[in-house]
XYZ file of C-alpha atoms in Angstrom:
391
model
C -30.086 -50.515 -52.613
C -29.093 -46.820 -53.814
C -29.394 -44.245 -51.516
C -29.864 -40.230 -52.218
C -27.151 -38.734 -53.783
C -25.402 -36.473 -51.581
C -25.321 -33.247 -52.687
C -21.797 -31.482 -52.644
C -21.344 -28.017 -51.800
C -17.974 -26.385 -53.531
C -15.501 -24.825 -51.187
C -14.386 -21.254 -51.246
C -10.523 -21.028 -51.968
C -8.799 -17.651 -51.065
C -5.004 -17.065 -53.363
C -3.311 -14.175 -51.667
C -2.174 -11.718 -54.036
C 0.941 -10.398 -52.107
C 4.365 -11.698 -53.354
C 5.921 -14.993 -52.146
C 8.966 -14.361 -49.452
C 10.816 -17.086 -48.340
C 12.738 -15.321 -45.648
C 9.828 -13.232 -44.775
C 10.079 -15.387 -41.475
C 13.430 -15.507 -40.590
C 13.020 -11.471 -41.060
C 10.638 -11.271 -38.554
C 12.527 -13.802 -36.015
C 15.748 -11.551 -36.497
C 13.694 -7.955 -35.897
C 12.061 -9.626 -32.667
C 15.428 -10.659 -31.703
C 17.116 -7.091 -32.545
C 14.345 -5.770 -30.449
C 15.282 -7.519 -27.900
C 19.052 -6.629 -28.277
C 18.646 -3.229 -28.495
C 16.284 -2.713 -25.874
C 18.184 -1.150 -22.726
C 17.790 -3.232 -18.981
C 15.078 -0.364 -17.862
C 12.563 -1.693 -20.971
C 13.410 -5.194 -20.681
C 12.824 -5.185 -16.756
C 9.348 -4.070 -17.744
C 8.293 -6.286 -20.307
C 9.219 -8.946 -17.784
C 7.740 -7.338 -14.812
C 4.302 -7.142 -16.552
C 4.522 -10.803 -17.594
C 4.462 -11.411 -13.696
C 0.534 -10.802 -13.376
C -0.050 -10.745 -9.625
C 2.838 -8.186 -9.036
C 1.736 -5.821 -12.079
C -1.940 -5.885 -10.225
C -0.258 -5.295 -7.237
C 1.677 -2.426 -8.561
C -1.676 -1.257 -9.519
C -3.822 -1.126 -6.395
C -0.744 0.503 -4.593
C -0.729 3.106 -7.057
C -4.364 3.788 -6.642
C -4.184 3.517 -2.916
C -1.624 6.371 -2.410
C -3.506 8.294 -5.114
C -6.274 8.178 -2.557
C -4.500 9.322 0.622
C -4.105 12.522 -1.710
C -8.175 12.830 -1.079
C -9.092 11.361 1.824
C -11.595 14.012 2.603
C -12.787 14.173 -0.516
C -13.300 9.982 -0.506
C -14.637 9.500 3.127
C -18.164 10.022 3.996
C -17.828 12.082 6.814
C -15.691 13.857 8.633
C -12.971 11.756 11.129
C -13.946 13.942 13.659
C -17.413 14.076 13.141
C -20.007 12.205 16.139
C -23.083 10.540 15.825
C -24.432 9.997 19.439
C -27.629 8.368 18.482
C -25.822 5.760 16.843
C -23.016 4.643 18.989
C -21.938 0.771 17.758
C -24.490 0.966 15.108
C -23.718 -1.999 12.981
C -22.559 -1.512 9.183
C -25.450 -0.862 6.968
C -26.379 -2.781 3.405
C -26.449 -0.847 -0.316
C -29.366 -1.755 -2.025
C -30.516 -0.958 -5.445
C -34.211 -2.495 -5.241
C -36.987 -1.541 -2.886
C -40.136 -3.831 -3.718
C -39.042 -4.819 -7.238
C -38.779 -1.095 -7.836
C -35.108 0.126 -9.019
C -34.376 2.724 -6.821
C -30.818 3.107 -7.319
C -27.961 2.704 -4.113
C -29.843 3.533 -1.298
C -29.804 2.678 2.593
C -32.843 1.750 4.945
C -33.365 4.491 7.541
C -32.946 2.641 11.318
C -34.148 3.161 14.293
C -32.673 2.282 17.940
C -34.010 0.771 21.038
C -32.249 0.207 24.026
C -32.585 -2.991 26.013
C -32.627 -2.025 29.379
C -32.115 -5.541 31.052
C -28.393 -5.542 29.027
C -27.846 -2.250 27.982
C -27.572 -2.762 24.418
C -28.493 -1.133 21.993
C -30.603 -2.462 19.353
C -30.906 -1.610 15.625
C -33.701 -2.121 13.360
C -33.571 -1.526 9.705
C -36.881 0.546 8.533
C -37.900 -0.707 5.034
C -40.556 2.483 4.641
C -37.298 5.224 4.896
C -35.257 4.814 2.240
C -32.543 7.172 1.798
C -30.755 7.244 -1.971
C -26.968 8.039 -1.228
C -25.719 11.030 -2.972
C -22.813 11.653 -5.080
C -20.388 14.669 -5.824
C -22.462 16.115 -3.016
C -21.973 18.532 0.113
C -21.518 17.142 3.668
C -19.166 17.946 6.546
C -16.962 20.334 6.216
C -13.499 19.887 6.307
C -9.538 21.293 5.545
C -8.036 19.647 2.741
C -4.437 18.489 4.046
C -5.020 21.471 6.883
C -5.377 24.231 5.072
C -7.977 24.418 2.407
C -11.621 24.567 3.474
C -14.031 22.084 1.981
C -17.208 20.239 1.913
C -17.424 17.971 -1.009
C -17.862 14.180 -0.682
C -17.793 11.822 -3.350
C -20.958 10.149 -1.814
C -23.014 11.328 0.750
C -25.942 10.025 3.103
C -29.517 11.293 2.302
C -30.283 14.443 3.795
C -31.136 13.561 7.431
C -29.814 10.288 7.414
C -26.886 8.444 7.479
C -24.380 6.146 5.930
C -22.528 3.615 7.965
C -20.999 1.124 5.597
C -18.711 -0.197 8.191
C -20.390 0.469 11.176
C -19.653 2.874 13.860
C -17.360 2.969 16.928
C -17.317 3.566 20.865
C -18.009 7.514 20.094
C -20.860 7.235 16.976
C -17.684 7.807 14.379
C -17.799 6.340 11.246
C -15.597 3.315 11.028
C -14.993 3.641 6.751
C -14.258 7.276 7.505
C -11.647 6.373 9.860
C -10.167 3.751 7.596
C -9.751 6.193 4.805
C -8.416 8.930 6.859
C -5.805 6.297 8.620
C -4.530 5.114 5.127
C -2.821 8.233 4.629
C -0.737 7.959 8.074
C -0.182 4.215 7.793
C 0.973 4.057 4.211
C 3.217 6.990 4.342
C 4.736 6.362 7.118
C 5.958 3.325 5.662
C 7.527 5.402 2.607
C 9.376 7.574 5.022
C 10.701 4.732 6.978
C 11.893 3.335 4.041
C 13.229 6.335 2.738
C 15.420 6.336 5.892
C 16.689 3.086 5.832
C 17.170 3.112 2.315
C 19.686 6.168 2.990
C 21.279 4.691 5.903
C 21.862 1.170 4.104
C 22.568 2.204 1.243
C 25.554 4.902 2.559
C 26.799 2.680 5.204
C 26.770 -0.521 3.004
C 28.292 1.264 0.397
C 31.328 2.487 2.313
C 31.326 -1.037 4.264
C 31.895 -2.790 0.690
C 33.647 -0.660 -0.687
C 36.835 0.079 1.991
C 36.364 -2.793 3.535
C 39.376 -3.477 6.242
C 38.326 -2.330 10.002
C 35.565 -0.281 8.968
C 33.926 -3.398 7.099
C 34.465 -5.157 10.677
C 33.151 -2.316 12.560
C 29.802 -2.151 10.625
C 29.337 -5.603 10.552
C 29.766 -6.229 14.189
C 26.729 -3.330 14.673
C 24.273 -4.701 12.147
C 25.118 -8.329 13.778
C 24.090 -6.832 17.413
C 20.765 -4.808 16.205
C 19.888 -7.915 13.974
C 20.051 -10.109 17.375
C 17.860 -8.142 19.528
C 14.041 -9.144 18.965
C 12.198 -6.323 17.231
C 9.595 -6.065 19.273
C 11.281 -5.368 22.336
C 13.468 -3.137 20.834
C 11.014 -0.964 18.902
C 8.712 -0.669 22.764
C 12.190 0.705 23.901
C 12.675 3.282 21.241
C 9.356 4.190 21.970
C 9.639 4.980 25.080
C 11.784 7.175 25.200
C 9.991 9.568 23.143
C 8.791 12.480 25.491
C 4.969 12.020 26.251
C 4.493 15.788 25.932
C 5.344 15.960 22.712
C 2.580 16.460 19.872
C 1.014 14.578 17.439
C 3.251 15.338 14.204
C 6.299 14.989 16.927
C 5.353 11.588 17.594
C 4.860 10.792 13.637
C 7.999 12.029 12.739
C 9.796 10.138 15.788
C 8.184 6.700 14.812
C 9.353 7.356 11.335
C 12.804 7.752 12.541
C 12.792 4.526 14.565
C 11.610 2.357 12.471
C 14.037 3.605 9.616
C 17.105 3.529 12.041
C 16.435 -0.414 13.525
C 15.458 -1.957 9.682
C 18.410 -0.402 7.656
C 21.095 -3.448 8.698
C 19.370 -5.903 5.927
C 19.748 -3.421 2.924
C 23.121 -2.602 4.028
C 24.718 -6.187 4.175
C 22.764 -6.639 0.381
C 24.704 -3.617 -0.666
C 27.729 -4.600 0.809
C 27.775 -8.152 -0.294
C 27.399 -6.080 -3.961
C 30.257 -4.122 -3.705
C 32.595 -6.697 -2.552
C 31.998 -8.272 -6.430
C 31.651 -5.181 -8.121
C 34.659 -3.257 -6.888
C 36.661 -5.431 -8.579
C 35.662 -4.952 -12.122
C 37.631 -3.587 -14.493
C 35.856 -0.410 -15.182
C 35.905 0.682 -11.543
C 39.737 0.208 -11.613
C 39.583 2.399 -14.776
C 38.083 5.244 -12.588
C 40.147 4.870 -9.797
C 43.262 5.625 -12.313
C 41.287 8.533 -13.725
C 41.643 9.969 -10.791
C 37.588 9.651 -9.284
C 36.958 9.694 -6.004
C 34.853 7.478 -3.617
C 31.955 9.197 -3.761
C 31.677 9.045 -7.069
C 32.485 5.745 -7.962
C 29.800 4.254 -5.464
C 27.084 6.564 -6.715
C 27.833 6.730 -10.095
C 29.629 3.304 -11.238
C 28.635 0.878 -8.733
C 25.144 1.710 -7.257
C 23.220 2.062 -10.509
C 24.042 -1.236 -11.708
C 21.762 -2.916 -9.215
C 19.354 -0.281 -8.446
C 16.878 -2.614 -9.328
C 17.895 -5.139 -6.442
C 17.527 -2.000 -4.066
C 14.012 -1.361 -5.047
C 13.123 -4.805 -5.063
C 14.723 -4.943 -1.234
C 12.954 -1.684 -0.177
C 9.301 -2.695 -1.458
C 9.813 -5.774 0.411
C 10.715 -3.818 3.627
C 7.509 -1.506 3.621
C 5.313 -3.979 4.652
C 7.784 -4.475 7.749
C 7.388 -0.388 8.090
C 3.384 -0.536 8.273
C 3.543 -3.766 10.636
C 5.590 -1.840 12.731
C 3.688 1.312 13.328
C 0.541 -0.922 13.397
C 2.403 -2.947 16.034
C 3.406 -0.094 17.959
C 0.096 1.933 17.665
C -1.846 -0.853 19.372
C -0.360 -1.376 21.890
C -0.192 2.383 23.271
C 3.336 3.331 22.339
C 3.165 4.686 18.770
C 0.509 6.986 17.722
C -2.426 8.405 18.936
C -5.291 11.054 19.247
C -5.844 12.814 17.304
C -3.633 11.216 14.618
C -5.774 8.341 12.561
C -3.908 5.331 11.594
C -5.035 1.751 11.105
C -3.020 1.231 14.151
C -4.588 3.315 16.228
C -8.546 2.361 14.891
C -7.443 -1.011 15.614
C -6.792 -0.195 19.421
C -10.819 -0.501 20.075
C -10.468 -4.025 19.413
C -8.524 -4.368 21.943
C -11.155 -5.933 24.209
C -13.043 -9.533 24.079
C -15.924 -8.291 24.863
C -15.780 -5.656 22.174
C -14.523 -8.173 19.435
C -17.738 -10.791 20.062
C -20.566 -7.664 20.103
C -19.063 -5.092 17.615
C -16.788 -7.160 15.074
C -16.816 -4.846 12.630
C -14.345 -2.852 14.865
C -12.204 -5.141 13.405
C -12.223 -3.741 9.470
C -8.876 -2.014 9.775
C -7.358 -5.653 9.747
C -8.212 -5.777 5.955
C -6.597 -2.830 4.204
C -3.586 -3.510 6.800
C -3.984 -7.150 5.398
C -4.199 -6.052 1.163
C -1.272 -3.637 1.570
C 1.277 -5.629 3.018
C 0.148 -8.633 0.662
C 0.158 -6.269 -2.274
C 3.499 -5.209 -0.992
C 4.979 -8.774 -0.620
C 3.807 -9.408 -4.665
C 5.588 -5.924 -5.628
C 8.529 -7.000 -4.488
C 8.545 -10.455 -5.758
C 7.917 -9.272 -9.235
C 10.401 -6.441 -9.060
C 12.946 -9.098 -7.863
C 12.253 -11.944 -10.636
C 12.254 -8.290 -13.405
C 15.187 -7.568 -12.011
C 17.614 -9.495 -14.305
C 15.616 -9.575 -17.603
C 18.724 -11.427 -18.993
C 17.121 -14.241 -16.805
């Protein structure tokens, strides 16, 4: 029994053209590993920082969250002053883009409020015949950019006689998402300048530690050994409370900045000291020494930049102890307050049962508080594992 004959297609052959070379890939094995070689420690602690995924993404969102506290007003809905008595504890609202099958674009449903008069509470309704399209690049309340420059620009706004409550409203009618956005720029700076502070104070007093060593060495060791014993908590209430209650606002800012830089500096100055006591006795820092360069010098200049990288790494890691801090503090009455906005401070209505079972979303300062620090914590990992590329 024959079957068909199968019918065979020919197949397309392709001859490059270009010249046989042999070595063509040892050549490009030795220019990936000159590039490599030649590279200085800055590049190469890049290209292995961005091979670290979650820190690079990290990096990211931090970067576009401080570019945001430079426009809170312009981001935020409303004003953080601005009231909204006939919706006290109105719950957050929903986006939608369809109203019957009909695209609409991002609107709200207008809402209405009745108030039970056996409990008090106040009731809202969603009314699916109002709908309000949100607004974009649009005019609203006015405000002063960073204090000085008057406004009124929103990047989105509610519909014109209605409102926009994405995260609900508080105690007062205030818009919780307004009050986020405002806060960031307090809570995340404040963590900056705390670092800023302890990164001085470390760095200087680790520095000399390390490098004289003898009774000074013993002497700052026997401080950082006390402050490092005393439970944080307790010890930031006390600093706290001796800050004079009359005092204002940007008083009290610059005060909590100043704590919590002076009681987290003792980690960052061991790490620097523990560096010194192997660096300073390399050969090239005995080479300056003879030249005739002095201390000052040979700690900023020789020793200090050659692990810069494991101070960054060390002071990204201690923000997130700088934000838990003045979070910390702010709740429980002792950091800031009015009129100053920080995710500490919003999170001071929650303070209450009661207030956490009827109005949970009282509660959304928790997440950007939660993001940062967690952002934070994979900064600092990835700037830590970057930090020797010859790893």
């Amino acid at each position: 029994m024959t079957g068909a004959p199968i019918k065979q297609t020919a197949m397309e052959h392709y001859v490059s053209s270009a010249p046989f070379d042999p070595d063509a890939e040892e050549s490009r094995e030795l220019t990936r590993g000159s590039r490599l070689d030649q590279a200085s420690q800055l590049k190469l602690t890049w290209w292995r920082f961005r091979r670290h995924r979650i820190a690079y993404y990290s990096g990211l969102l931090l970067l576009a969250a401080y570019f945001m506290i430079a426009f809170v007003e312009f981001i935020a809905p409303y004003n953080v002053h601005s009231r909204h008595v006939d919706f006290i504890y109105a719950p957050p609202q929903q986006v939608h883009f369809f109203d019957k099958g009909r695209f609409v674009g991002p609107f709200v449903y207008g809402r209405s409020m009745a108030l039970d008069m056996d409990t008090l509470q106040r009731n809202y309704r969603d009314e699916p015949d109002q709908v309000q399209k949100l607004r974009f690049f649009c005019a609203g309340d006015p405000y002063l950019f960073w204090g000085f420059i008057e406004g009124n620009r929103h990047l989105v706004c509610p519909a014109e006689g209605g409102q926009l409550f994405l995260m609900g409203t508080d105690r007062l009618g205030r818009d919780v998402l307004s009050r986020i956005i405002y806060g960031a720029r307090v809570s995340l700076t404040i963590g900056l300048l705390g670092v800023m502070t302890s990164f001085v104070l470390g760095v200087v007093i680790g520095g000399l530690a390390g490098y004289w060593g003898g009774w000074f060495d013993l002497v700052v060791q026997r401080i950082t050994e006390v402050l490092q014993s005393i439970p944080s908590i307790p010890l930031w209430l006390a600093m706290a409370a001796i800050m004079p209650p009359d005092w204002s606002p940007f008083l009290v800012y610059l005060g909590i900045t100043f704590i919590l830089g002076l009681l987290d500096w003792t980690g960052l100055a061991r790490a620097v000291r523990s560096k010194l006591l192997a660096l300073r006795e390399e050969d090239y820092v005995m080479a300056a020494q003879m030249m005739g360069a002095g201390t000052r010098r040979i700690i900023g200049r020789h020793l200090i930049p050659g692990f810069m990288s494991h101070l960054i790494a060390s002071a990204t890691l201690t923000v997130p102890g700088m934000i838990l801090g003045e979070t910390t503090l702010s709740f429980l009455g002792l950091g800031l307050r009015a009129p100053i906005t920080s995710w500490g401070v919003l999170l001071t209505e929650a303070r209450s049962v009661n207030v956490i079972a009827l109005y949970p979303w009282l509660l959304w300062p928790v997440v950007p508080v939660i993001v940062i620090i967690l952002a934070f914590n994979f900064l600092g990992d990835g700037l830590r594992d970057a930090a020797d590329p010859y790893k």
